[in-house]
């Protein structure tokens, strides 16, 4: 009977989620060559190609896409069998800034589940300052936030560009007030965007205020307004309209991971989080 190497299947899932052999190798503390060999042997064992590779990208093949769910079940069952004997259930309280909730969070949660199926993840979404206050009060174990002035206790795990996003159908006539959707006044991205418009002398009108980034994204998708968003938070189908509308460029923003005093299991989970953003090496001493 043919058997599968669980480490090879786990490596496949990491490459699939991160879309990168390099990032997967970094997380596994090995080389890209070792990961490639594991994947090649797994493909030979299965009898089909799992990934389509080009010099610029890594994507699931048709067969690889069909194998993903079975691979997750396989790794989860393996880990449950081991952890059922050694580790009790655990909980990770994670805060995530409004503007960082997007497709990357989906991939992150999937990776955490593959890494530790026995870990219950509780996610709290709020603005960066409130999340840091919750972390300081020990109501959170870790927080993924935008850089806040005066806080140097976290580590940079990514740098993301903020852009102007709108539905393709949205029409804007230069010189008329720009219709803007935003988060409440406490949002730092909102303050940055409004200041950039004012400095550029562009009149604007706030037509929608959402309590969370998903509601702002809904307003963008509906064609109501333009919104300043990080790329992962931009809704599917929206486009970056800054150059076309003549809007001022917005600065990039560091994504920070802050954490409290954690046990080794939670530290490993934070390394998964950092790896999903490409910053595993920088979290080693912080977690």
mmCIF file of C-alpha atoms in Angstrom:
data_model
loop_
_atom_site.group_PDB
_atom_site.id
_atom_site.type_symbol
_atom_site.label_atom_id
_atom_site.label_comp_id
_atom_site.label_asym_id
_atom_site.label_seq_id
_atom_site.Cartn_x
_atom_site.Cartn_y
_atom_site.Cartn_z
ATOM 1 C CA UNK A 1 0.000 0.000 0.000
ATOM 2 C CA UNK A 2 1.323 3.461 -0.936
ATOM 3 C CA UNK A 3 1.912 5.852 1.955
ATOM 4 C CA UNK A 4 2.457 9.604 2.115
ATOM 5 C CA UNK A 5 5.190 11.492 3.961
ATOM 6 C CA UNK A 6 3.398 13.882 6.310
ATOM 7 C CA UNK A 7 6.305 16.353 6.226
ATOM 8 C CA UNK A 8 6.114 16.474 2.430
ATOM 9 C CA UNK A 9 2.357 17.044 2.543
ATOM 10 C CA UNK A 10 2.828 19.793 5.126
ATOM 11 C CA UNK A 11 5.469 21.414 2.906
ATOM 12 C CA UNK A 12 3.044 21.268 -0.027
ATOM 13 C CA UNK A 13 0.354 23.035 1.999
ATOM 14 C CA UNK A 14 2.768 25.758 3.073
ATOM 15 C CA UNK A 15 3.907 26.370 -0.509
ATOM 16 C CA UNK A 16 0.281 26.409 -1.657
ATOM 17 C CA UNK A 17 -0.760 28.928 0.998
ATOM 18 C CA UNK A 18 2.314 31.169 0.736
ATOM 19 C CA UNK A 19 2.670 30.785 -3.053
ATOM 20 C CA UNK A 20 6.410 30.672 -2.489
ATOM 21 C CA UNK A 21 9.031 27.945 -2.038
ATOM 22 C CA UNK A 22 11.307 30.477 -0.352
ATOM 23 C CA UNK A 23 8.768 31.490 2.301
ATOM 24 C CA UNK A 24 7.850 27.863 2.965
ATOM 25 C CA UNK A 25 11.529 26.966 3.355
ATOM 26 C CA UNK A 26 12.057 29.892 5.738
ATOM 27 C CA UNK A 27 9.216 28.740 7.934
ATOM 28 C CA UNK A 28 10.426 25.125 7.938
ATOM 29 C CA UNK A 29 13.991 26.249 8.758
ATOM 30 C CA UNK A 30 15.348 24.510 5.686
ATOM 31 C CA UNK A 31 16.412 25.350 2.147
ATOM 32 C CA UNK A 32 14.356 25.883 -0.968
ATOM 33 C CA UNK A 33 16.117 22.876 -2.503
ATOM 34 C CA UNK A 34 14.971 20.570 0.296
ATOM 35 C CA UNK A 35 11.372 21.742 -0.095
ATOM 36 C CA UNK A 36 11.575 21.200 -3.864
ATOM 37 C CA UNK A 37 12.828 17.638 -3.358
ATOM 38 C CA UNK A 38 10.012 16.894 -0.887
ATOM 39 C CA UNK A 39 7.425 18.191 -3.356
ATOM 40 C CA UNK A 40 8.957 16.277 -6.264
ATOM 41 C CA UNK A 41 8.843 13.007 -4.312
ATOM 42 C CA UNK A 42 5.263 13.689 -3.234
ATOM 43 C CA UNK A 43 4.239 14.324 -6.837
ATOM 44 C CA UNK A 44 5.976 11.107 -7.908
ATOM 45 C CA UNK A 45 4.161 9.166 -5.190
ATOM 46 C CA UNK A 46 0.788 10.615 -6.203
ATOM 47 C CA UNK A 47 1.451 10.337 -9.919
ATOM 48 C CA UNK A 48 0.565 13.895 -10.899
ATOM 49 C CA UNK A 49 1.877 17.444 -10.728
ATOM 50 C CA UNK A 50 0.641 19.468 -7.748
ATOM 51 C CA UNK A 51 2.081 22.878 -8.606
ATOM 52 C CA UNK A 52 2.591 24.951 -11.725
ATOM 53 C CA UNK A 53 5.909 26.769 -11.381
ATOM 54 C CA UNK A 54 7.238 29.745 -13.316
ATOM 55 C CA UNK A 55 10.205 32.016 -12.502
ATOM 56 C CA UNK A 56 7.729 34.555 -11.108
ATOM 57 C CA UNK A 57 4.958 32.533 -9.516
ATOM 58 C CA UNK A 58 3.833 29.284 -7.925
ATOM 59 C CA UNK A 59 0.242 28.184 -8.439
ATOM 60 C CA UNK A 60 -1.758 25.072 -7.722
ATOM 61 C CA UNK A 61 -2.290 22.805 -10.705
ATOM 62 C CA UNK A 62 -5.763 21.425 -11.358
ATOM 63 C CA UNK A 63 -4.803 18.221 -9.555
ATOM 64 C CA UNK A 64 -3.107 20.182 -6.770
ATOM 65 C CA UNK A 65 -6.230 22.238 -6.194
ATOM 66 C CA UNK A 66 -8.239 19.020 -5.898
ATOM 67 C CA UNK A 67 -5.688 17.564 -3.454
ATOM 68 C CA UNK A 68 -5.582 20.511 -1.033
ATOM 69 C CA UNK A 69 -8.563 19.566 1.130
ATOM 70 C CA UNK A 70 -7.461 15.939 1.398
ATOM 71 C CA UNK A 71 -3.965 17.125 2.290
ATOM 72 C CA UNK A 72 -5.320 19.340 5.068
ATOM 73 C CA UNK A 73 -7.414 16.483 6.433
ATOM 74 C CA UNK A 74 -4.392 14.160 6.298
ATOM 75 C CA UNK A 75 -2.105 16.541 8.204
ATOM 76 C CA UNK A 76 -4.837 17.444 10.696
ATOM 77 C CA UNK A 77 -5.560 13.770 11.437
ATOM 78 C CA UNK A 78 -1.852 13.077 11.899
ATOM 79 C CA UNK A 79 -1.432 16.030 14.263
ATOM 80 C CA UNK A 80 -4.573 15.166 16.221
ATOM 81 C CA UNK A 81 -3.256 11.654 16.769
ATOM 82 C CA UNK A 82 0.005 13.024 18.155
ATOM 83 C CA UNK A 83 -1.336 15.986 20.074
ATOM 84 C CA UNK A 84 -4.158 13.960 21.555
ATOM 85 C CA UNK A 85 -1.488 12.115 23.471
ATOM 86 C CA UNK A 86 0.743 15.063 24.284
ATOM 87 C CA UNK A 87 -0.956 18.465 24.120
ATOM 88 C CA UNK A 88 -4.257 19.733 25.523
ATOM 89 C CA UNK A 89 -6.455 22.159 23.577
ATOM 90 C CA UNK A 90 -5.184 25.739 23.648
ATOM 91 C CA UNK A 91 -6.446 29.201 22.741
ATOM 92 C CA UNK A 92 -4.739 32.122 20.986
ATOM 93 C CA UNK A 93 -6.298 35.574 21.387
ATOM 94 C CA UNK A 94 -5.289 37.524 18.277
ATOM 95 C CA UNK A 95 -6.076 41.151 17.480
ATOM 96 C CA UNK A 96 -6.072 42.331 13.856
ATOM 97 C CA UNK A 97 -6.308 45.941 12.718
ATOM 98 C CA UNK A 98 -9.367 46.861 10.605
ATOM 99 C CA UNK A 99 -7.320 47.665 7.514
ATOM 100 C CA UNK A 100 -5.450 44.370 7.633
ATOM 101 C CA UNK A 101 -8.511 42.149 7.391
ATOM 102 C CA UNK A 102 -8.542 40.655 3.913
ATOM 103 C CA UNK A 103 -7.435 37.694 1.852
ATOM 104 C CA UNK A 104 -4.176 37.346 3.784
ATOM 105 C CA UNK A 105 -6.130 36.746 6.995
ATOM 106 C CA UNK A 106 -7.963 33.872 5.291
ATOM 107 C CA UNK A 107 -4.664 32.261 4.300
ATOM 108 C CA UNK A 108 -3.252 32.908 7.759
ATOM 109 C CA UNK A 109 -6.114 31.151 9.544
ATOM 110 C CA UNK A 110 -5.831 28.209 7.163
ATOM 111 C CA UNK A 111 -2.109 27.912 7.888
ATOM 112 C CA UNK A 112 -2.655 28.082 11.645
ATOM 113 C CA UNK A 113 -5.207 25.290 11.414
ATOM 114 C CA UNK A 114 -2.795 23.112 9.437
ATOM 115 C CA UNK A 115 0.000 23.864 11.890
ATOM 116 C CA UNK A 116 -2.003 23.232 15.063
ATOM 117 C CA UNK A 117 -5.550 21.829 14.692
ATOM 118 C CA UNK A 118 -5.900 21.808 18.487
ATOM 119 C CA UNK A 119 -5.457 25.574 18.694
ATOM 120 C CA UNK A 120 -8.623 27.636 19.088
ATOM 121 C CA UNK A 121 -8.096 31.061 17.516
ATOM 122 C CA UNK A 122 -10.134 34.001 18.750
ATOM 123 C CA UNK A 123 -9.786 37.041 16.470
ATOM 124 C CA UNK A 124 -10.706 40.558 17.566
ATOM 125 C CA UNK A 125 -10.856 43.316 14.919
ATOM 126 C CA UNK A 126 -10.418 46.957 15.969
ATOM 127 C CA UNK A 127 -8.191 49.958 15.346
ATOM 128 C CA UNK A 128 -4.476 49.616 16.084
ATOM 129 C CA UNK A 129 -4.348 51.759 19.226
ATOM 130 C CA UNK A 130 -7.235 49.967 20.935
ATOM 131 C CA UNK A 131 -5.753 46.576 20.100
ATOM 132 C CA UNK A 132 -2.412 47.577 21.599
ATOM 133 C CA UNK A 133 -4.215 48.755 24.725
ATOM 134 C CA UNK A 134 -5.951 45.360 24.910
ATOM 135 C CA UNK A 135 -2.584 43.653 24.498
ATOM 136 C CA UNK A 136 -1.057 45.784 27.258
ATOM 137 C CA UNK A 137 -4.000 44.839 29.477
ATOM 138 C CA UNK A 138 -3.331 41.152 28.751
ATOM 139 C CA UNK A 139 -6.674 40.715 27.045
ATOM 140 C CA UNK A 140 -4.863 39.666 23.853
ATOM 141 C CA UNK A 141 -1.921 37.348 23.285
ATOM 142 C CA UNK A 142 -0.781 39.090 20.111
ATOM 143 C CA UNK A 143 -1.811 41.853 17.735
ATOM 144 C CA UNK A 144 -1.213 42.511 14.033
ATOM 145 C CA UNK A 145 -1.437 46.278 13.610
ATOM 146 C CA UNK A 146 -0.107 49.206 11.660
ATOM 147 C CA UNK A 147 2.900 50.959 13.150
ATOM 148 C CA UNK A 148 1.922 53.300 15.967
ATOM 149 C CA UNK A 149 4.290 56.136 16.866
ATOM 150 C CA UNK A 150 5.951 55.571 20.209
ATOM 151 C CA UNK A 151 5.702 51.773 20.083
ATOM 152 C CA UNK A 152 8.981 50.036 19.330
ATOM 153 C CA UNK A 153 8.287 46.722 21.081
ATOM 154 C CA UNK A 154 6.929 44.889 18.048
ATOM 155 C CA UNK A 155 8.551 43.577 14.882
ATOM 156 C CA UNK A 156 7.928 44.512 11.271
ATOM 157 C CA UNK A 157 6.460 41.558 9.373
ATOM 158 C CA UNK A 158 5.442 43.369 6.180
ATOM 159 C CA UNK A 159 5.236 46.721 4.456
ATOM 160 C CA UNK A 160 2.025 47.432 2.590
ATOM 161 C CA UNK A 161 1.124 50.161 0.161
ATOM 162 C CA UNK A 162 -2.089 52.090 0.752
ATOM 163 C CA UNK A 163 -3.993 52.943 -2.411
ATOM 164 C CA UNK A 164 -7.177 54.563 -3.672
ATOM 165 C CA UNK A 165 -9.669 51.833 -4.604
ATOM 166 C CA UNK A 166 -13.022 52.085 -6.363
ATOM 167 C CA UNK A 167 -15.405 50.074 -8.497
ATOM 168 C CA UNK A 168 -14.469 50.179 -12.209
ATOM 169 C CA UNK A 169 -17.794 51.868 -12.940
ATOM 170 C CA UNK A 170 -17.223 54.828 -10.596
ATOM 171 C CA UNK A 171 -17.013 58.127 -12.481
ATOM 172 C CA UNK A 172 -15.068 61.086 -11.135
ATOM 173 C CA UNK A 173 -14.799 64.521 -12.696
ATOM 174 C CA UNK A 174 -11.626 66.353 -11.558
ATOM 175 C CA UNK A 175 -12.501 69.571 -9.766
ATOM 176 C CA UNK A 176 -15.700 68.180 -8.286
ATOM 177 C CA UNK A 177 -15.778 66.780 -4.736
ATOM 178 C CA UNK A 178 -14.352 63.274 -4.581
ATOM 179 C CA UNK A 179 -16.820 60.868 -2.981
ATOM 180 C CA UNK A 180 -15.002 59.065 -0.170
ATOM 181 C CA UNK A 181 -15.877 56.044 1.982
ATOM 182 C CA UNK A 182 -13.898 55.606 5.180
ATOM 183 C CA UNK A 183 -13.676 54.138 8.638
ATOM 184 C CA UNK A 184 -14.496 56.317 11.701
ATOM 185 C CA UNK A 185 -12.381 59.324 12.646
ATOM 186 C CA UNK A 186 -10.187 57.224 14.956
ATOM 187 C CA UNK A 187 -8.747 55.384 11.924
ATOM 188 C CA UNK A 188 -5.186 56.476 11.118
ATOM 189 C CA UNK A 189 -5.542 55.576 7.428
ATOM 190 C CA UNK A 190 -8.590 57.850 7.218
ATOM 191 C CA UNK A 191 -6.609 60.709 8.759
ATOM 192 C CA UNK A 192 -3.698 60.098 6.400
ATOM 193 C CA UNK A 193 -5.958 59.995 3.331
ATOM 194 C CA UNK A 194 -7.922 63.131 4.223
ATOM 195 C CA UNK A 195 -4.706 65.014 4.927
ATOM 196 C CA UNK A 196 -3.274 63.956 1.558
ATOM 197 C CA UNK A 197 -6.388 65.190 -0.261
ATOM 198 C CA UNK A 198 -6.364 68.496 1.622
ATOM 199 C CA UNK A 199 -2.651 69.027 0.951
ATOM 200 C CA UNK A 200 -3.236 68.357 -2.755
ATOM 201 C CA UNK A 201 -6.130 70.829 -2.843
ATOM 202 C CA UNK A 202 -8.624 68.174 -3.922
ATOM 203 C CA UNK A 203 -12.159 68.774 -2.640
ATOM 204 C CA UNK A 204 -13.756 65.699 -1.146
ATOM 205 C CA UNK A 205 -17.024 64.605 0.419
ATOM 206 C CA UNK A 206 -17.375 61.797 2.928
ATOM 207 C CA UNK A 207 -20.458 59.913 1.780
ATOM 208 C CA UNK A 208 -20.049 56.682 3.745
ATOM 209 C CA UNK A 209 -18.567 55.802 7.156
ATOM 210 C CA UNK A 210 -18.293 52.106 7.945
ATOM 211 C CA UNK A 211 -17.802 50.456 11.303
ATOM 212 C CA UNK A 212 -15.343 47.980 9.791
ATOM 213 C CA UNK A 213 -13.265 47.532 6.692
ATOM 214 C CA UNK A 214 -15.755 45.028 5.257
ATOM 215 C CA UNK A 215 -18.515 47.634 5.259
ATOM 216 C CA UNK A 216 -16.215 50.162 3.584
ATOM 217 C CA UNK A 217 -15.311 47.510 1.014
ATOM 218 C CA UNK A 218 -19.023 46.929 0.398
ATOM 219 C CA UNK A 219 -19.491 50.641 -0.301
ATOM 220 C CA UNK A 220 -16.596 50.512 -2.759
ATOM 221 C CA UNK A 221 -18.032 47.446 -4.504
ATOM 222 C CA UNK A 222 -21.412 49.174 -4.770
ATOM 223 C CA UNK A 223 -19.798 52.076 -6.618
ATOM 224 C CA UNK A 224 -20.648 54.607 -3.921
ATOM 225 C CA UNK A 225 -17.200 56.061 -3.379
ATOM 226 C CA UNK A 226 -13.421 55.804 -3.391
ATOM 227 C CA UNK A 227 -11.666 54.416 -0.299
ATOM 228 C CA UNK A 228 -8.077 54.433 0.932
ATOM 229 C CA UNK A 229 -7.296 50.782 1.573
ATOM 230 C CA UNK A 230 -4.386 48.402 1.791
ATOM 231 C CA UNK A 231 -4.300 46.007 -1.140
ATOM 232 C CA UNK A 232 -5.346 42.914 0.907
ATOM 233 C CA UNK A 233 -8.410 44.778 2.204
ATOM 234 C CA UNK A 234 -9.534 46.005 -1.225
ATOM 235 C CA UNK A 235 -12.669 44.148 -2.359
ATOM 236 C CA UNK A 236 -12.535 41.734 -5.269
ATOM 237 C CA UNK A 237 -13.216 43.490 -8.546
ATOM 238 C CA UNK A 238 -12.106 46.917 -7.332
ATOM 239 C CA UNK A 239 -9.298 48.806 -9.063
ATOM 240 C CA UNK A 240 -6.604 51.240 -7.935
ATOM 241 C CA UNK A 241 -7.753 54.596 -9.339
ATOM 242 C CA UNK A 242 -5.197 56.994 -7.865
ATOM 243 C CA UNK A 243 -3.241 57.735 -11.069
ATOM 244 C CA UNK A 244 -6.356 57.791 -13.278
ATOM 245 C CA UNK A 245 -8.203 60.211 -10.993
ATOM 246 C CA UNK A 246 -5.124 62.328 -10.299
ATOM 247 C CA UNK A 247 -5.206 61.563 -6.575
ATOM 248 C CA UNK A 248 -2.148 62.040 -4.352
ATOM 249 C CA UNK A 249 -0.037 58.941 -3.688
ATOM 250 C CA UNK A 250 -0.396 57.500 -0.205
ATOM 251 C CA UNK A 251 2.592 56.268 1.805
ATOM 252 C CA UNK A 252 3.276 52.653 2.584
ATOM 253 C CA UNK A 253 2.722 51.409 6.115
ATOM 254 C CA UNK A 254 4.649 48.920 8.238
ATOM 255 C CA UNK A 255 2.640 45.952 9.484
ATOM 256 C CA UNK A 256 3.720 45.120 13.036
ATOM 257 C CA UNK A 257 3.367 42.005 15.147
ATOM 258 C CA UNK A 258 3.219 42.671 18.899
ATOM 259 C CA UNK A 259 2.972 39.908 21.480
ATOM 260 C CA UNK A 260 2.939 39.346 25.199
ATOM 261 C CA UNK A 261 4.653 36.655 27.247
ATOM 262 C CA UNK A 262 3.768 33.355 25.570
ATOM 263 C CA UNK A 263 4.548 29.670 25.886
ATOM 264 C CA UNK A 264 6.447 27.814 23.165
ATOM 265 C CA UNK A 265 3.282 26.568 21.464
ATOM 266 C CA UNK A 266 1.948 30.102 21.058
ATOM 267 C CA UNK A 267 5.370 31.303 19.890
ATOM 268 C CA UNK A 268 5.293 28.703 17.137
ATOM 269 C CA UNK A 269 1.863 29.963 16.099
ATOM 270 C CA UNK A 270 3.279 33.493 15.883
ATOM 271 C CA UNK A 271 6.023 32.206 13.595
ATOM 272 C CA UNK A 272 3.302 30.874 11.307
ATOM 273 C CA UNK A 273 1.682 34.321 11.381
ATOM 274 C CA UNK A 274 4.965 36.020 10.542
ATOM 275 C CA UNK A 275 5.728 33.541 7.766
ATOM 276 C CA UNK A 276 2.371 34.267 6.136
ATOM 277 C CA UNK A 277 3.469 37.904 5.843
ATOM 278 C CA UNK A 278 7.052 37.019 4.898
ATOM 279 C CA UNK A 279 8.629 38.093 8.188
ATOM 280 C CA UNK A 280 9.473 34.865 10.041
ATOM 281 C CA UNK A 281 13.110 35.722 10.686
ATOM 282 C CA UNK A 282 12.187 39.022 12.311
ATOM 283 C CA UNK A 283 9.780 37.483 14.798
ATOM 284 C CA UNK A 284 12.198 34.981 16.290
ATOM 285 C CA UNK A 285 13.303 37.142 19.201
ATOM 286 C CA UNK A 286 9.967 38.892 19.724
ATOM 287 C CA UNK A 287 7.730 35.881 20.197
#
